[in-house]
PDB file of C-alpha atoms in Angstrom:
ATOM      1  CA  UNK N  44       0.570  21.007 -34.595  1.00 41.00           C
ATOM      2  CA  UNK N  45       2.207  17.811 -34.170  1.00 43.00           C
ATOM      3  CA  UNK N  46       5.083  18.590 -35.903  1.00 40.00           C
ATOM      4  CA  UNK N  47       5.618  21.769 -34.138  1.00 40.00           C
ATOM      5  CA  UNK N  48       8.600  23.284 -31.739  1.00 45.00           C
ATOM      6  CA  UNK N  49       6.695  23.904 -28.253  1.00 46.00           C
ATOM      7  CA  UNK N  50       8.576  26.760 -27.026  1.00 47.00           C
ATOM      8  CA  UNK N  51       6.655  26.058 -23.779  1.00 48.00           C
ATOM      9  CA  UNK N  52       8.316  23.029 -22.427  1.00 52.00           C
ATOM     10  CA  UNK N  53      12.163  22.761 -21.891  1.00 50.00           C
ATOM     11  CA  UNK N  54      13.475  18.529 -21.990  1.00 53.00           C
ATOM     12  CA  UNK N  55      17.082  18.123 -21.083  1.00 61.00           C
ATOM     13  CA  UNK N  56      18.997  15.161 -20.505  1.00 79.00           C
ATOM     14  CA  UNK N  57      21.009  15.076 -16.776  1.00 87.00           C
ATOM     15  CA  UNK N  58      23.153  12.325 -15.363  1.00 92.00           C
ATOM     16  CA  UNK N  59      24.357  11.996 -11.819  1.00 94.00           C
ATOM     17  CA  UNK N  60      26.726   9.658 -10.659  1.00 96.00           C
ATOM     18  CA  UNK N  61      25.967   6.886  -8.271  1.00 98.00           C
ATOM     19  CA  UNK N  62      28.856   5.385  -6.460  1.00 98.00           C
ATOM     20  CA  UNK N  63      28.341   2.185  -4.812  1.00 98.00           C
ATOM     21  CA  UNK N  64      30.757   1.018  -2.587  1.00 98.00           C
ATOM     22  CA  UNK N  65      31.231  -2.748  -0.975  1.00 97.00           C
ATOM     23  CA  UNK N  66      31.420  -3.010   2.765  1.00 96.00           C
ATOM     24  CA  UNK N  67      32.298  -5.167   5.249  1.00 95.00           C
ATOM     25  CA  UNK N  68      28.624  -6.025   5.938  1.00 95.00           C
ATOM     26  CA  UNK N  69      27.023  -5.399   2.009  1.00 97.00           C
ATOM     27  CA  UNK N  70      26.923  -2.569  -0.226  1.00 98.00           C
ATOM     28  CA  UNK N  71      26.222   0.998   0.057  1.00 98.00           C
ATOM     29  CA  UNK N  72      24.748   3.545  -2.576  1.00 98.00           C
ATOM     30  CA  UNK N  73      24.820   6.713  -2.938  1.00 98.00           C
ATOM     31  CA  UNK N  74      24.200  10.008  -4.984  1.00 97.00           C
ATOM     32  CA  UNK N  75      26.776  12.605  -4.234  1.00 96.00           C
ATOM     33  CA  UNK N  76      24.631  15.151  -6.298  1.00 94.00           C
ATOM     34  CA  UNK N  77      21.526  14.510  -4.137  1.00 94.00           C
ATOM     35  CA  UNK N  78      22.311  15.706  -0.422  1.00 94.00           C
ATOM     36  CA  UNK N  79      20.834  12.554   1.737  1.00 94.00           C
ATOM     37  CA  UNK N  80      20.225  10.249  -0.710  1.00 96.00           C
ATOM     38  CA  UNK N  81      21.959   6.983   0.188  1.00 97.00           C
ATOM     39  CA  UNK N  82      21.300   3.713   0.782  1.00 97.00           C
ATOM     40  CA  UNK N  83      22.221   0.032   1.985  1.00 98.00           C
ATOM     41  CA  UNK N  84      21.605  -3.499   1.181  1.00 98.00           C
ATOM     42  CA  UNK N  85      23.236  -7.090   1.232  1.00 98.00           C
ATOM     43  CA  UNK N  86      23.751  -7.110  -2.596  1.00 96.00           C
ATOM     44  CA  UNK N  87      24.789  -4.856  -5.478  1.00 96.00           C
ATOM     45  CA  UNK N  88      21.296  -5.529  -7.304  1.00 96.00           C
ATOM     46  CA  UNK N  89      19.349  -4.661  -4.596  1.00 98.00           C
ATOM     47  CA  UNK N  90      20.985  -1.376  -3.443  1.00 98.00           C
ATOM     48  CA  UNK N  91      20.854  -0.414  -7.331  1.00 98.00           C
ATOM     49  CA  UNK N  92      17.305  -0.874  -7.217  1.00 97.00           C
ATOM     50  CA  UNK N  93      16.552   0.891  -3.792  1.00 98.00           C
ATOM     51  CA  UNK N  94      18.646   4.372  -4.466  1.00 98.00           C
ATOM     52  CA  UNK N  95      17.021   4.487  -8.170  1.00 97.00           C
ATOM     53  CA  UNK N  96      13.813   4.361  -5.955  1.00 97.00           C
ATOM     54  CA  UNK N  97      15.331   7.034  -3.843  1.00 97.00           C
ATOM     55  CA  UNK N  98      16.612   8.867  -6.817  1.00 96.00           C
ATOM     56  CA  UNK N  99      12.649   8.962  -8.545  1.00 95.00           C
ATOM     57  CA  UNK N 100      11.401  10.484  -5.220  1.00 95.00           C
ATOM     58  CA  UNK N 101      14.103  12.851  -5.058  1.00 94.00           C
ATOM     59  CA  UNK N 102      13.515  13.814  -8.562  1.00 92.00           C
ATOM     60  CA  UNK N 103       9.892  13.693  -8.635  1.00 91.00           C
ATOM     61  CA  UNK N 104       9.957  11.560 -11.850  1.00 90.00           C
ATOM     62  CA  UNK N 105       8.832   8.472 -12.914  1.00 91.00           C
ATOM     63  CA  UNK N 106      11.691   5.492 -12.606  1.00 92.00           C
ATOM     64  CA  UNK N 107      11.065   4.146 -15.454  1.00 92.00           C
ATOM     65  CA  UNK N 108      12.410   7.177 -17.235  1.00 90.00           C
ATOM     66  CA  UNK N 109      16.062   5.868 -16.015  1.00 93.00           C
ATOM     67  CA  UNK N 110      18.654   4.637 -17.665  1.00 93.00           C
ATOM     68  CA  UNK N 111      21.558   2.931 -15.490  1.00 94.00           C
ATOM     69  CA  UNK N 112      25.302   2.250 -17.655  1.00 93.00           C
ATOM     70  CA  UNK N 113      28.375   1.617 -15.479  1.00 94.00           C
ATOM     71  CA  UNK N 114      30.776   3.808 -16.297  1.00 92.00           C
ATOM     72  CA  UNK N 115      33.436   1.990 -14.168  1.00 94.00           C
ATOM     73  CA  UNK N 116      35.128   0.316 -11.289  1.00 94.00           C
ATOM     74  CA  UNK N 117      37.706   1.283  -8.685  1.00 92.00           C
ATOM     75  CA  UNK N 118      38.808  -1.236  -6.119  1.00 92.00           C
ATOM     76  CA  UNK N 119      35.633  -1.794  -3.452  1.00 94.00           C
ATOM     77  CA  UNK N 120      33.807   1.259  -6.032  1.00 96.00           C
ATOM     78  CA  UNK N 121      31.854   0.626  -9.100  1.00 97.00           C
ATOM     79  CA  UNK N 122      30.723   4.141 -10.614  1.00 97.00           C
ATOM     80  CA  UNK N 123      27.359   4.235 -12.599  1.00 97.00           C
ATOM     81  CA  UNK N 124      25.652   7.242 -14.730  1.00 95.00           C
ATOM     82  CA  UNK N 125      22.390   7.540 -14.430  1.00 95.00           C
ATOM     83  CA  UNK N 126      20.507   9.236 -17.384  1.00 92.00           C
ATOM     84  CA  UNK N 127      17.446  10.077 -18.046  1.00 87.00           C
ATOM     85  CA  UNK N 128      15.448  13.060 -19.556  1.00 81.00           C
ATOM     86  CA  UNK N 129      13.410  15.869 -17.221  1.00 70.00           C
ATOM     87  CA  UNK N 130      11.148  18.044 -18.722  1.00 64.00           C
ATOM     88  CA  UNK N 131       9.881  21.400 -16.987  1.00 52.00           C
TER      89      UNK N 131
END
């Protein structure tokens, strides 16, 4: 039934933090949340875009499932939630 409550499959909303922080030599990325998942690029766009690739493998979801908001900044940090919905 389409209208129906599927008992079957749980959906839950999570969001991890991803701190990126500007260096000397570009910007770094990482998930705290996510042992080893980190990375590093020249710009802030570009490290965005390779640890939300990181985070999708991680996660075993599909990145387009994502949503990025920045939550804030701290001298050379800028905090951003990612949020997005997994279903078991």
């Amino acid at each position: 039934c389409e209208n129906c409550f599927c008992l079957n499959k749980l959906i839950w909303d999570m969001i991890l933090d991803i701190v990126v922080t500007k260096t000397n030599d570009g910007f770094t990325a990482e998930i705290p949340s996510l042992t080893g998942c980190e990375s590093w690029a020249h710009d802030e766009d570009t490290v965005l875009s390779k640890i939300l690739e990181l985070a999708a493998f991680y996660l075993k979801t599909d990145i387009k499932k994502f949503k990025l908001d920045k939550a804030r900044r701290i001298k050379s940090q800028s905090i951003y939630k990612l949020i997005f919905n997994k279903s078991v």
